[in-house]
Short mmCIF file of C-alpha atoms and ligand atoms in Angstrom, two decimals:
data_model
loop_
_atom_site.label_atom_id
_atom_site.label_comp_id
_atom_site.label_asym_id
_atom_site.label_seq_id
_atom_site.Cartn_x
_atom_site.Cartn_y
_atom_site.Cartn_z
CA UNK Y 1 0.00 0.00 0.00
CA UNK Y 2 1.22 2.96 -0.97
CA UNK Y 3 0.72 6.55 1.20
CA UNK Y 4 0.86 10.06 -0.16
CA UNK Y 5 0.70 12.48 3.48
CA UNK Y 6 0.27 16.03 3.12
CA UNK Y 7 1.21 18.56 5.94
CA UNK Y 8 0.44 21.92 6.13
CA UNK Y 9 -0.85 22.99 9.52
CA UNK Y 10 2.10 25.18 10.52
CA UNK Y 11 5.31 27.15 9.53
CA UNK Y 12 6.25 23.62 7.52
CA UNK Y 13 4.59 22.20 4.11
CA UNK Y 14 5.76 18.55 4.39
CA UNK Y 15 4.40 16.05 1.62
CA UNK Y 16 5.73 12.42 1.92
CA UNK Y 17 5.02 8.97 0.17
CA UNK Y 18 5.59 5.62 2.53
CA UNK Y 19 4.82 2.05 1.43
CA UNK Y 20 3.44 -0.43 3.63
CA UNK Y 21 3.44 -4.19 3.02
CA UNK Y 22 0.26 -4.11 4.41
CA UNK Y 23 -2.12 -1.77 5.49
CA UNK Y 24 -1.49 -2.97 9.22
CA UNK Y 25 -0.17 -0.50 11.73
CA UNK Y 26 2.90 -1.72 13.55
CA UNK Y 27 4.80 -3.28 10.94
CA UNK Y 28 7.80 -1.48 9.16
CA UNK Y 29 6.96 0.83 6.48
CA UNK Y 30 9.81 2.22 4.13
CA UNK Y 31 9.63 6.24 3.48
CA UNK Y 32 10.06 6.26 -0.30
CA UNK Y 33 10.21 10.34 -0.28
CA UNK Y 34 9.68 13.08 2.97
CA UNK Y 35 9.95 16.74 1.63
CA UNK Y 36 9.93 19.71 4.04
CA UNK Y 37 9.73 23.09 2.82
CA UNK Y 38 10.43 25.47 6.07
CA UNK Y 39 9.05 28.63 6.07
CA UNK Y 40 11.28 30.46 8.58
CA UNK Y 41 13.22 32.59 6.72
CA UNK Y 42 9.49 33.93 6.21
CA UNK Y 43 8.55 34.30 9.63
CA UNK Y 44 11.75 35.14 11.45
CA UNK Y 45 11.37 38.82 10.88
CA UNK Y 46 7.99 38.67 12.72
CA UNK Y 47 9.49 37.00 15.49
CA UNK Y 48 6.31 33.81 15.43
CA UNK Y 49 4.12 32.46 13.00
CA UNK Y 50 1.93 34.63 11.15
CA UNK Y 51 -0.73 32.36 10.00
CA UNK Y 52 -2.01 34.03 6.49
CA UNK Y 53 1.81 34.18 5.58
CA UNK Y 54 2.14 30.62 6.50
CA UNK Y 55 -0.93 30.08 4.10
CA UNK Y 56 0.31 31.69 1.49
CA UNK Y 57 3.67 29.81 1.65
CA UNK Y 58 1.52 26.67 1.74
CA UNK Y 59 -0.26 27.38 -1.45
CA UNK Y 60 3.12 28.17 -2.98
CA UNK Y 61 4.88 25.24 -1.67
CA UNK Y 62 2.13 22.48 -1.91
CA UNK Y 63 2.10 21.29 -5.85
CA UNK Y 64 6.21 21.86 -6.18
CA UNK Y 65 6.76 18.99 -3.45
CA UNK Y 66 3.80 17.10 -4.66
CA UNK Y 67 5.10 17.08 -7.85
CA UNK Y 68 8.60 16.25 -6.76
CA UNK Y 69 7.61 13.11 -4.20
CA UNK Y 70 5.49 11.83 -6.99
CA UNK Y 71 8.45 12.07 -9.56
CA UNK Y 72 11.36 10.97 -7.77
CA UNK Y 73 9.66 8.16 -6.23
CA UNK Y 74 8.23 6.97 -9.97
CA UNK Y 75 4.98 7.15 -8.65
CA UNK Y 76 3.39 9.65 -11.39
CA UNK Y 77 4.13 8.93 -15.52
CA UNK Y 78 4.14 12.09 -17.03
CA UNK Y 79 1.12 12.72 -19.56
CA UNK Y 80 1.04 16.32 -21.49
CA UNK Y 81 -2.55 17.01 -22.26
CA UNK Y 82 -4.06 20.42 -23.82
CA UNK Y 83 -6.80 20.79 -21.22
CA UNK Y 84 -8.33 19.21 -18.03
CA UNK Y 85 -11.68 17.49 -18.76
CA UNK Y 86 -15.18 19.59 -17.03
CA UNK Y 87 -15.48 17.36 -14.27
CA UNK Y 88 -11.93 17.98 -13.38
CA UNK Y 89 -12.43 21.98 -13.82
CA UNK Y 90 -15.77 21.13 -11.53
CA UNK Y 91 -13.64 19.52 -8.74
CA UNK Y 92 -10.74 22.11 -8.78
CA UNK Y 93 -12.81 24.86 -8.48
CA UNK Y 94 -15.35 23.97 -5.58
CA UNK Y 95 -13.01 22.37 -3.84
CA UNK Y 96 -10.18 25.37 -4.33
CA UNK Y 97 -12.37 28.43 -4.61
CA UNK Y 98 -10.68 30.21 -1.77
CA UNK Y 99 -6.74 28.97 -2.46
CA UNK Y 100 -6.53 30.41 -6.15
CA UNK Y 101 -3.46 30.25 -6.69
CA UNK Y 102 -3.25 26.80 -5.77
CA UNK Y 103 -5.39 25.97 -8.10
CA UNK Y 104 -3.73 27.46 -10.82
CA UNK Y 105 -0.72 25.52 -9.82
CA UNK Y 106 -3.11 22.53 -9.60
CA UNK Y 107 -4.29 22.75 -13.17
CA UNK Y 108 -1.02 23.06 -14.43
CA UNK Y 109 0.15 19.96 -12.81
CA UNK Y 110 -2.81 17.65 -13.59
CA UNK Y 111 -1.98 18.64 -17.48
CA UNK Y 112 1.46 17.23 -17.19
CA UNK Y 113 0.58 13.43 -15.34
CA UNK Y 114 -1.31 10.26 -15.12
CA UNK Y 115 -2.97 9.15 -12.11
CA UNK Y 116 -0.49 8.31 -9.38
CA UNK Y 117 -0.17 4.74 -8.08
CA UNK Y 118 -1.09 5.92 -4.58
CA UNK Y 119 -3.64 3.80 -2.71
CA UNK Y 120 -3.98 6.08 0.14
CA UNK Y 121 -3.92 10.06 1.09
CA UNK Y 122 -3.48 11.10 4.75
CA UNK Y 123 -3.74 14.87 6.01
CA UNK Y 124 -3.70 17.09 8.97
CA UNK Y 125 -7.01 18.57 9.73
CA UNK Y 126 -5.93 19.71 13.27
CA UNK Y 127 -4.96 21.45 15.74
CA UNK Y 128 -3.18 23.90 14.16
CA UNK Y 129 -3.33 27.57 12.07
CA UNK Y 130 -6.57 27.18 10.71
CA UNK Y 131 -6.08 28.93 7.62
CA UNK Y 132 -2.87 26.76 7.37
CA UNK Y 133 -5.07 23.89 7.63
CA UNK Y 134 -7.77 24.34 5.20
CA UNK Y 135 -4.43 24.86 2.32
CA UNK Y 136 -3.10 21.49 2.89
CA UNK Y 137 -6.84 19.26 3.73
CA UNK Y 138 -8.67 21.46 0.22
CA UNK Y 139 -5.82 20.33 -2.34
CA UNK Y 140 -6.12 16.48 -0.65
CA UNK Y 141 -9.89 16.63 -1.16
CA UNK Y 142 -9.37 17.49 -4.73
CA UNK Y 143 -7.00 15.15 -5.23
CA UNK Y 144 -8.83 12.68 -3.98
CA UNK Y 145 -12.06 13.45 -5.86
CA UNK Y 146 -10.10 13.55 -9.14
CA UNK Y 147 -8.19 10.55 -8.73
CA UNK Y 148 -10.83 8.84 -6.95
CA UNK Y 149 -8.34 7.94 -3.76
CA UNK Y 150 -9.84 7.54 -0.32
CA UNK Y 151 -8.30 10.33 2.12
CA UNK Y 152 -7.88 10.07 6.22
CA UNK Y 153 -8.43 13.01 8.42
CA UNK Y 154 -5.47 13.10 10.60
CA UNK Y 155 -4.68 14.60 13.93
CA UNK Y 156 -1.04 16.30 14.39
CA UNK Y 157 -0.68 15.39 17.95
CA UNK Y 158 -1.29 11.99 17.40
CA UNK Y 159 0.98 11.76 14.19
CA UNK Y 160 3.78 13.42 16.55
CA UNK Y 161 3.06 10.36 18.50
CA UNK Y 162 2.91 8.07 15.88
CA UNK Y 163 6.05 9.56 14.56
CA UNK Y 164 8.04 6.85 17.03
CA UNK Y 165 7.09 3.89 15.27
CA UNK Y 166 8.72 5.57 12.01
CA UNK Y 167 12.05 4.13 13.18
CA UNK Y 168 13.27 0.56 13.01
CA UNK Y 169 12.91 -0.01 16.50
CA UNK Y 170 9.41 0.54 17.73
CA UNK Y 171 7.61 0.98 20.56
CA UNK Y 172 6.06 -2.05 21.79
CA UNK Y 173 5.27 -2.31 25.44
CA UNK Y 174 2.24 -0.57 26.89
CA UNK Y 175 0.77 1.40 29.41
CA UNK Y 176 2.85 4.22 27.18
CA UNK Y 177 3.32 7.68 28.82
CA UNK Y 178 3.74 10.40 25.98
CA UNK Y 179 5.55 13.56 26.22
CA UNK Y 180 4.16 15.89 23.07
CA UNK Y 181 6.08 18.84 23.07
CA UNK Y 182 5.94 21.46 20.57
CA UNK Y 183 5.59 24.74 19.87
CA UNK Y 184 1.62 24.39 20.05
CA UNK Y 185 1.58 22.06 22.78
CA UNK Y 186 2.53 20.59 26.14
CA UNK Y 187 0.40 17.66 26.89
CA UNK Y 188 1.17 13.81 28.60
CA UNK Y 189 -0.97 11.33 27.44
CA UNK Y 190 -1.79 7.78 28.72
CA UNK Y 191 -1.66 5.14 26.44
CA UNK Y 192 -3.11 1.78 28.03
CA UNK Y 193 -2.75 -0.09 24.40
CA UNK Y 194 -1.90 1.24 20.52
CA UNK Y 195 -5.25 3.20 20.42
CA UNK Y 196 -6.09 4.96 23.23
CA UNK Y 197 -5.08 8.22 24.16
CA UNK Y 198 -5.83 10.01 27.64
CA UNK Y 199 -4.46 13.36 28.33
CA UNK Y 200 -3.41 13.15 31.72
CA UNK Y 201 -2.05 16.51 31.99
CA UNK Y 202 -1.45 19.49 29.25
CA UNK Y 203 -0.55 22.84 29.65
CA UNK Y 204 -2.48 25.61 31.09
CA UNK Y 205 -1.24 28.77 29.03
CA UNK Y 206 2.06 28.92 26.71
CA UNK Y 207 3.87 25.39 25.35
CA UNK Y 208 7.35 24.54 25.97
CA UNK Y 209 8.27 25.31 22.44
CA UNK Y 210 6.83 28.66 22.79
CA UNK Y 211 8.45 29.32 25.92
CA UNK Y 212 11.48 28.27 23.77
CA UNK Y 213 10.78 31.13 20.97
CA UNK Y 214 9.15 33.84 23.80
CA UNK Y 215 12.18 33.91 26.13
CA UNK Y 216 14.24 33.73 22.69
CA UNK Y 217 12.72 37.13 21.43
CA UNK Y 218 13.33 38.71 25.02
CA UNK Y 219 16.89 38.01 24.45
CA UNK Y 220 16.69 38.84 20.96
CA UNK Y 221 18.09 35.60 19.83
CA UNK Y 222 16.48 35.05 16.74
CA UNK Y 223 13.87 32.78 15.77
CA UNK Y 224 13.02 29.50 16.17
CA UNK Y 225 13.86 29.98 19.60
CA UNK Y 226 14.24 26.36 20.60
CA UNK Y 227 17.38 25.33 18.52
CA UNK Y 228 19.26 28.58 18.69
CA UNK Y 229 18.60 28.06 22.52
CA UNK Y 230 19.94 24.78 22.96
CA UNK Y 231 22.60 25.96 20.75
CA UNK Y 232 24.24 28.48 23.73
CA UNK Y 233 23.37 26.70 26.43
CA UNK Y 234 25.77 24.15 25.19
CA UNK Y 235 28.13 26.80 24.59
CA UNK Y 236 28.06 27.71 28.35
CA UNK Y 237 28.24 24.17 29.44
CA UNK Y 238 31.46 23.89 27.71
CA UNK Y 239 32.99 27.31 28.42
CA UNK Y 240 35.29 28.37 31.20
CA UNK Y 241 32.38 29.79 33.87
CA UNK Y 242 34.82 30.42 36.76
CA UNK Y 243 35.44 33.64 34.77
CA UNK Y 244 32.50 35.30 34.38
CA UNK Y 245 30.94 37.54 36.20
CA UNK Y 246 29.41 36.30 39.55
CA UNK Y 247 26.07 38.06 38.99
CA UNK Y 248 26.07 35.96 35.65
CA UNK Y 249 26.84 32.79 37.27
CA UNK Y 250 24.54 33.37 39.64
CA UNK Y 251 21.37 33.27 37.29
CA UNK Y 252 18.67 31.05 38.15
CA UNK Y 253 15.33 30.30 36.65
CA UNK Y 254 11.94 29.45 38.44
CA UNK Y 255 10.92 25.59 37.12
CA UNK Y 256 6.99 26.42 37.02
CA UNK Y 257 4.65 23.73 38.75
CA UNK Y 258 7.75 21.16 39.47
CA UNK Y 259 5.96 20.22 42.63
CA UNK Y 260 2.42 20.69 41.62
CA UNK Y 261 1.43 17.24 42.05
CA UNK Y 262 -0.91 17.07 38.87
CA UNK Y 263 0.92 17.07 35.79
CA UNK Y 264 -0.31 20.23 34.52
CA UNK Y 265 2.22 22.48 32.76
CA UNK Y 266 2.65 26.32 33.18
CA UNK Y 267 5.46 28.51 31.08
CA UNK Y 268 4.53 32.11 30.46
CA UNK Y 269 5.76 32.83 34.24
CA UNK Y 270 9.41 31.42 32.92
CA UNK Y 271 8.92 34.10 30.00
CA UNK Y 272 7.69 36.87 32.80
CA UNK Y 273 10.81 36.03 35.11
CA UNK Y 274 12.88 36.17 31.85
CA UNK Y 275 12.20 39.43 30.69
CA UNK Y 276 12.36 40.86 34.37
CA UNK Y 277 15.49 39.70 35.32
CA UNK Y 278 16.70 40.85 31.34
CA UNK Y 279 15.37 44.31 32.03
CA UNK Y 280 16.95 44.32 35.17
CA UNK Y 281 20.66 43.84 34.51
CA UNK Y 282 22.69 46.55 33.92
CA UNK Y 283 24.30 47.08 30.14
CA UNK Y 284 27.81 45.68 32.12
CA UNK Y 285 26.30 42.56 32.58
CA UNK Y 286 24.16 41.98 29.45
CA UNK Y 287 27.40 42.85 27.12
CA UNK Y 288 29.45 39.82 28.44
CA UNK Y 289 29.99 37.39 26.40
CA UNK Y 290 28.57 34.71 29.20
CA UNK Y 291 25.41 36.36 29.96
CA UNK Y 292 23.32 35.13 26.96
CA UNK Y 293 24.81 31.73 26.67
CA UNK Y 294 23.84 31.23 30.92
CA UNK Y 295 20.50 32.43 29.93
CA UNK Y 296 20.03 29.95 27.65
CA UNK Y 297 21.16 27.13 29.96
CA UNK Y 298 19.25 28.72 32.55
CA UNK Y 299 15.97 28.34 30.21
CA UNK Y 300 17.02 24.83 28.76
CA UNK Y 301 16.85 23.32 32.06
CA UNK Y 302 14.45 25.06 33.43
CA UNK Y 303 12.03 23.78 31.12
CA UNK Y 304 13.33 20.77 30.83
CA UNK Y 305 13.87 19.71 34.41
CA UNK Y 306 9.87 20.07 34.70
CA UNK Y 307 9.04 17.71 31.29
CA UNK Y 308 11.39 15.32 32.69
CA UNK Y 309 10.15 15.53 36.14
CA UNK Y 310 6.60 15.27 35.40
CA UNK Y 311 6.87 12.47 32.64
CA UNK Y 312 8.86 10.26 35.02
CA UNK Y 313 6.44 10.50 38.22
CA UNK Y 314 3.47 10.32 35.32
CA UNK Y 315 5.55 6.72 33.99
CA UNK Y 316 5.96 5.63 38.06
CA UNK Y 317 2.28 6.03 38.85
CA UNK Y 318 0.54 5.06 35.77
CA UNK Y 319 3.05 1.84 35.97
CA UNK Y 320 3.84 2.97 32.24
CA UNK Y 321 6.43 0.42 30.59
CA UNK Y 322 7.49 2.60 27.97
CA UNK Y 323 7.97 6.62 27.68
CA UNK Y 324 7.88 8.70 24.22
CA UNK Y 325 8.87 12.09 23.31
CA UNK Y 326 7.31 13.57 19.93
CA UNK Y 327 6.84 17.36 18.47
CA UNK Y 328 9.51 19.79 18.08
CA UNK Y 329 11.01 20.22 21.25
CA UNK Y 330 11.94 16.13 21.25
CA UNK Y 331 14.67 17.56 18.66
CA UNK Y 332 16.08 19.08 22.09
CA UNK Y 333 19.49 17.10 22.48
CA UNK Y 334 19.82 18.03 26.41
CA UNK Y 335 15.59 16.67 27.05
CA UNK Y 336 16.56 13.88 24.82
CA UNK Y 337 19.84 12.98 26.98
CA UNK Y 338 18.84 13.26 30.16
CA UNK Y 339 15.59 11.65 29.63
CA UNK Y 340 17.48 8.66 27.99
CA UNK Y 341 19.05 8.67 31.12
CA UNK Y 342 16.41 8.99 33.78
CA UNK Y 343 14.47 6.31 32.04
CA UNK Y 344 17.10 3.69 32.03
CA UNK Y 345 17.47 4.72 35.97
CA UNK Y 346 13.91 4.08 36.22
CA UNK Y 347 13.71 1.18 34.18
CA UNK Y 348 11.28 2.79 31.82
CA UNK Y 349 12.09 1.95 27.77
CA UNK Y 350 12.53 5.46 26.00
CA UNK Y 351 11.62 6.03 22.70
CA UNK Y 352 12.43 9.27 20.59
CA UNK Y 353 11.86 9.76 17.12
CA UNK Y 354 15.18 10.63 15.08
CA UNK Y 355 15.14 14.65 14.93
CA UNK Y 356 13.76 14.79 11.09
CA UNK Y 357 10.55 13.25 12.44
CA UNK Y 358 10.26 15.60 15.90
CA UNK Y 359 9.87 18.75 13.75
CA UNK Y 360 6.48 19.15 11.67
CA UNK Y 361 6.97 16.55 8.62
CA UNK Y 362 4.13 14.57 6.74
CA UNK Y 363 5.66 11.00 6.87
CA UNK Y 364 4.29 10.85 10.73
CA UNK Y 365 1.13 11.90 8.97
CA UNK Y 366 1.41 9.09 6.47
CA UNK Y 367 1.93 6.47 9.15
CA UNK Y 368 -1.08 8.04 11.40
CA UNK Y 369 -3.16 7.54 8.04
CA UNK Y 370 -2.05 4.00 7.45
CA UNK Y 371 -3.09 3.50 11.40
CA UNK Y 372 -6.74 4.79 10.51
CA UNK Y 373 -6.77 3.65 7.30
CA UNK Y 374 -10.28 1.56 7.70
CA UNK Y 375 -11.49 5.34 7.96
CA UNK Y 376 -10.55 6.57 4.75
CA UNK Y 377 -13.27 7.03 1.92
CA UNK Y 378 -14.04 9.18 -1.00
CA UNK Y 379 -15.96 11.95 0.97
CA UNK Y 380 -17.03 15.04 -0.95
CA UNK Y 381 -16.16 17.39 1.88
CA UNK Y 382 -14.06 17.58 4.49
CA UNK Y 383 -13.80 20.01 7.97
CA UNK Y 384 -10.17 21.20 9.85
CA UNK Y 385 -10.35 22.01 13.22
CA UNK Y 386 -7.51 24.17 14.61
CA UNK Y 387 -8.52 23.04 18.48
CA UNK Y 388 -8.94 19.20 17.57
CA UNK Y 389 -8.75 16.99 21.04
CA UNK Y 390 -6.90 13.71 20.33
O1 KG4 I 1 6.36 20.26 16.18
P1 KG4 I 1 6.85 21.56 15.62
O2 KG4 I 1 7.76 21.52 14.44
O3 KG4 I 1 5.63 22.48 15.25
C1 KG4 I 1 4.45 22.50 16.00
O4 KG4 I 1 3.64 21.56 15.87
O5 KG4 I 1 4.36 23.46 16.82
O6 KG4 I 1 7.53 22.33 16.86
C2 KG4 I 1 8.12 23.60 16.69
C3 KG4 I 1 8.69 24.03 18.02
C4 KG4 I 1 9.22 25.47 18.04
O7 KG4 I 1 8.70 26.12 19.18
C5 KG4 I 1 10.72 25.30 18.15
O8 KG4 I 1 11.37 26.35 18.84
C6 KG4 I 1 10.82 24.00 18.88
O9 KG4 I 1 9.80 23.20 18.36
N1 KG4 I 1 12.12 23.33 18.66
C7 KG4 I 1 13.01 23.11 19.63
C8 KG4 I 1 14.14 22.52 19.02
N2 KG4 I 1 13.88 22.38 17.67
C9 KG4 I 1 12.63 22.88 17.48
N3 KG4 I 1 12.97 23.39 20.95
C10 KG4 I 1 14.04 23.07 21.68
N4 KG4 I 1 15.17 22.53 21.18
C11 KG4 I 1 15.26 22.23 19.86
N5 KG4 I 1 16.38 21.68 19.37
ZN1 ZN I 2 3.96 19.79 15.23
#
């Protein structure tokens, strides 16, 4: 069985095609093609996501990576013909009314190449940037109408789950506690067996990756936040800090909720205490070379001390035989490390996907639609929701 995943409910447009022996969940699949086309450069001078430039980028994005997957993976035989036929033009333009320009792009595509031996399309329709959302799930609906290929809705939490099982070595022991950190969302989730998913705690205003790019943009670092962050506060780890300044090595961060008994996250107070103490420090201080790349340590393990924390008492109570990290802030070599290491302490199994498939990317949406695959069909509509639960 062959998968064609589209992504598009963020800052990324991923498309991907993954074949499956069989459409069974569990059992290796091979990623024939996983194309990411990041829209940072876009966004960085905003300093976040803004989600009608992320659409845009989507509907300019979309048909080149299509078009590419489908090509170098042999999937598509290319077919020049003069015109589409009226159904076609029917399809495109109910189903693309409101994304012109990707149907323009659309048209010109469908003139240049057969029907694509693709058994199977999976995309996001939530949470995410709704107007994001509605680029990537309106091209798979026409698709799907024109080609006559059954589509699955998928949910991006779940696929950032899911994402784990993308590697050789895959998760296989349940009760399952899951970490899903990103720059969206916080949340740990009980898994008592391969299809149930209870939130056991989430957070209750910013996510760790947005406490990542927040704090980031107080310290004018740049954006993404998360990797630039990690980047110095592995720079301070391996620098000389008996010389700098005592005030600088004296830094230290609040770790929100540690002790809060539930496992409820909180991070905009992190960001509060971060711009305080920032505004605070004299121009002396905030010139040395040491005082960003503490404050990024500082704000690493901040965070990171509660995640860990709170998904190690969550693995201990729920008697969890197996932890997983997904979503962007897995990518986080210093969460990844220590949790590794906690785990093993604990005798928990950890599981993180390799970095490619932390970050948004549409072969974890490909495997989530293989997983639901009994719920595909041939619908003529089809509904994103930016707040979907799992
Ligand atoms: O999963 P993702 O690509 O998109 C969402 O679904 O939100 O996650 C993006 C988030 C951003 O906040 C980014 O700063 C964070 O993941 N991130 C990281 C790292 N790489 C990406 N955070 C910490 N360390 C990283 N290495
Ligand atoms: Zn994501």
């Amino acid at each position: 069985m062959k998968i064609l995943a589209i992504e598009t409910s963020c800052d990324e447009t991923g498309v991907a095609i993954l074949e499956s022996p069989r459409a069974e969940f569990g059992q290796p699949v091979e990623i024939l093609s996983n194309l990411v086309a990041s829209q940072i450069s876009v966004h960085r001078r905003w300093g976040g996501v803004v989600p009608n430039l992320a659409r845009r980028e989507h509907q300019r994005n979309l048909i080149p990576l299509l078009s590419q997957s489908l090509r170098e993976t042999k999937t598509i035989k290319s077919q020049w013909r003069w015109a589409l036929s009226s159904r076609e033009k029917k399809i495109i333009s109910e189903s693309l009314n409101r994304e012109p320009r990707l149907s323009k792009k659309l048209t010109r595509f469908l003139k240049q190449g057969t029907r694509p031996e693709i058994d199977l399309l999976a995309v996001t329709i939530g949470p995410g940037l709704e107007p994001a959302l509605w680029t990537g799930a309106n091209l798979t609906l026409a698709l799907s109408q024109i080609w006559q290929i059954p589509f699955v809705p998928v949910n991006h939490v779940e696929a950032h789950i899911v994402a784990n099982w993308l590697d050789d070595s895959r998760p296989q022991e349940w009760p399952i506690i899951a970490l899903v950190v990103s720059g969206g969302h916080t949340e740990l989730i009980l898994m008592e067996n391969s299809s149930s998913y209870k939130i056991i705690g989430r957070t209750r205003d910013d996510a760790a990756g947005e406490c990542f790019d927040k704090t980031a943009r107080v310290l004018d670092l740049g954006y993404p936040g998360g990797p630039i962050i990690s980047k110095l506060a592995e720079e301070w780890r391996i620098a000389d800090q008996e010389k700098a300044p005592a005030e600088i090595k004296e830094i230290s961060l609040p770790r929100p909720m540690i002790g809060s008994r539930d496992y409820d996250f909180s991070f905009s107070g992190l960001k509060t205490a971060v711009l305080y103490r920032h505004q605070s420090y004299p121009e002396r201080i905030k010139r040395s070379p040491y005082y960003k790349i503490k404050m990024a340590a500082e704000i690493e393990d901040a965070i990171n001390d509660v995640l860990i924390n709170k998904t190690i008492e969550a693995a201990k109570q729920h008697q969890a035989k197996t932890i997983l990290i997904g979503g962007g802030v897995a990518a986080n070599q210093s969460l990844r490390h220590r949790l590794t290491e906690q785990a093993r302490e604990s005798g928990f199994n950890l599981f993180r996907p390799p970095i490619k498939f932390c970050t948004d990317n549409a072969a974890m949406i490909g495997l989530t639609g293989l997983k639901h695959s009994k719920k595909a069909s041939l619908s003529d509509t089809i509904k994103v929701n930016a707040n979907l639960n799992l």
